[in-house]
PDB file of C-alpha atoms in Angstrom:
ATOM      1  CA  UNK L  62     108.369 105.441  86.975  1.00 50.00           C
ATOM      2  CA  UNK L  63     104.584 104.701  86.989  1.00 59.00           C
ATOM      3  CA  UNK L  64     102.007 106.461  87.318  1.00 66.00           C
ATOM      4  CA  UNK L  65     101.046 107.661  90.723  1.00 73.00           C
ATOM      5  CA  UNK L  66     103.933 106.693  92.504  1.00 89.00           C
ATOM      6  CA  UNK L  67     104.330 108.875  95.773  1.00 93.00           C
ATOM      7  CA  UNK L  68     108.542 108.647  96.560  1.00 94.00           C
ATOM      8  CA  UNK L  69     111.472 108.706  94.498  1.00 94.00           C
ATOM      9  CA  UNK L  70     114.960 106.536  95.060  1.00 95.00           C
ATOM     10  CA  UNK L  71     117.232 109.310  95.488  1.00 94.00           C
ATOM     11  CA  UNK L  72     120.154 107.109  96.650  1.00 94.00           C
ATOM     12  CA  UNK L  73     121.097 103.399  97.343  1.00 95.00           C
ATOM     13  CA  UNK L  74     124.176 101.891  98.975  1.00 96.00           C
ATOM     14  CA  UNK L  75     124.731  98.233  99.272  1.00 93.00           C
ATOM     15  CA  UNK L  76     123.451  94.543  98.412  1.00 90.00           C
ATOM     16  CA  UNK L  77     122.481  92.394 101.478  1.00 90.00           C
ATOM     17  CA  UNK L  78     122.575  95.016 103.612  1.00 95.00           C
ATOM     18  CA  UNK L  79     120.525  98.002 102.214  1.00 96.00           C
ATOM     19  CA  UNK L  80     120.202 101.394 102.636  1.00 97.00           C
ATOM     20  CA  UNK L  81     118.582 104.022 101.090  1.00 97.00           C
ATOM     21  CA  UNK L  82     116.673 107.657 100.914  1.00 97.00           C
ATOM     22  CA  UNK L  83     113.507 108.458  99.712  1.00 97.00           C
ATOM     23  CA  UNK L  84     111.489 111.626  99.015  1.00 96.00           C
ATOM     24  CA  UNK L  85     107.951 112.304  99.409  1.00 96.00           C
ATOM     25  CA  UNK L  86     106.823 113.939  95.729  1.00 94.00           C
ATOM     26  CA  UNK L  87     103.811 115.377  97.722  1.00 94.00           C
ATOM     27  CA  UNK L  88     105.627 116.485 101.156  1.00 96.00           C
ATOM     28  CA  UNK L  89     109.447 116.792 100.074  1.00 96.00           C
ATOM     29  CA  UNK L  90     109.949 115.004 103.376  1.00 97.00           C
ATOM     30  CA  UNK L  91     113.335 112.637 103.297  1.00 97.00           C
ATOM     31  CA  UNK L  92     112.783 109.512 104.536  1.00 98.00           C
ATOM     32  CA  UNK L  93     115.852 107.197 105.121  1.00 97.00           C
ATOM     33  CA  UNK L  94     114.895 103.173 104.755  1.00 97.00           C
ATOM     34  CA  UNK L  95     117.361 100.701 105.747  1.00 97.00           C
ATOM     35  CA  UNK L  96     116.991  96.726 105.129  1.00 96.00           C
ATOM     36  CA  UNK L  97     119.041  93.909 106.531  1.00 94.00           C
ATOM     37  CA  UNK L  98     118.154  90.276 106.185  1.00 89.00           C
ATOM     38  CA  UNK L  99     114.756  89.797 106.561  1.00 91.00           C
ATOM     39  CA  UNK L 100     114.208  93.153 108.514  1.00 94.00           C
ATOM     40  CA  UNK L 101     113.928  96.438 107.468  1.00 95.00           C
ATOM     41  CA  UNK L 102     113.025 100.116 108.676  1.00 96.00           C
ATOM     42  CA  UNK L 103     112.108 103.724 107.871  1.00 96.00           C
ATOM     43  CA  UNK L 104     111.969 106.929 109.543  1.00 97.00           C
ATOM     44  CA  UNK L 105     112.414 110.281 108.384  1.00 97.00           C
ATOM     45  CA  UNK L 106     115.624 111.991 108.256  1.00 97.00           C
ATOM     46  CA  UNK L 107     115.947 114.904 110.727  1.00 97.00           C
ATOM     47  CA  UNK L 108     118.043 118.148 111.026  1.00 96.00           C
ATOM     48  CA  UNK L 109     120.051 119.030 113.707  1.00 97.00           C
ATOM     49  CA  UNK L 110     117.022 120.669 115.366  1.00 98.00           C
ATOM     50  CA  UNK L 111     115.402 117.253 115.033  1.00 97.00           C
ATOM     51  CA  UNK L 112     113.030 118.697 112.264  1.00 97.00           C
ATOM     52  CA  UNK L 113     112.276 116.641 108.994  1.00 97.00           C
ATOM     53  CA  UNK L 114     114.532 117.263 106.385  1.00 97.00           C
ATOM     54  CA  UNK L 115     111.959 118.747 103.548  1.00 97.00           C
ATOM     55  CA  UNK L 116     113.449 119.062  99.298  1.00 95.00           C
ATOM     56  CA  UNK L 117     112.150 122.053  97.723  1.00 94.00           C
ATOM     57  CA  UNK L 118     110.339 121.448  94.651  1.00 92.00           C
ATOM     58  CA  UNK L 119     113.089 121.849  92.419  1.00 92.00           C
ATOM     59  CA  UNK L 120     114.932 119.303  93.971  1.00 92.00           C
ATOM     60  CA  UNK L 121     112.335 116.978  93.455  1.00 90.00           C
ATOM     61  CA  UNK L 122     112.262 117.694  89.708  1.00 89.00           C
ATOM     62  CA  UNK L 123     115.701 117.136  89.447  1.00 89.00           C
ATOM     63  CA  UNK L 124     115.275 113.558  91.388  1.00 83.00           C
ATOM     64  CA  UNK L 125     112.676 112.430  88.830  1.00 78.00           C
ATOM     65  CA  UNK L 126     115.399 112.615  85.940  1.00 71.00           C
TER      66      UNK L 126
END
């Protein structure tokens, strides 16, 4: 990873159509990104109480491995 990079690729599904789920290093906010084509979008993942889903710190650690 280089240096200063903010998220981390915690998972990836797929070729022409992509999805995927990214954490914020600084926030722990999950973010879920999804491509198709030539468009593409992001927006955080929420709970069921339609707050943002946050990773502790040590889950973050354990994403950078």
């Amino acid at each position: 990873m280089a240096k200063g990079e903010r998220f981390i690729k915690v998972y990836s599904q797929g070729t022409f159509s992509v999805s995927q789920i990214w954490v914020d290093k600084e926030t722990g906010v999950n973010y879920f990104y999804h491509e198709d084509g030539y468009s593409g979008g992001l927006t955080p993942l929420l709970d069921k109480e339609g707050k943002p889903v946050i990773s502790d710190p040590e889950e973050i650690e354990k994403f950078k491995k």
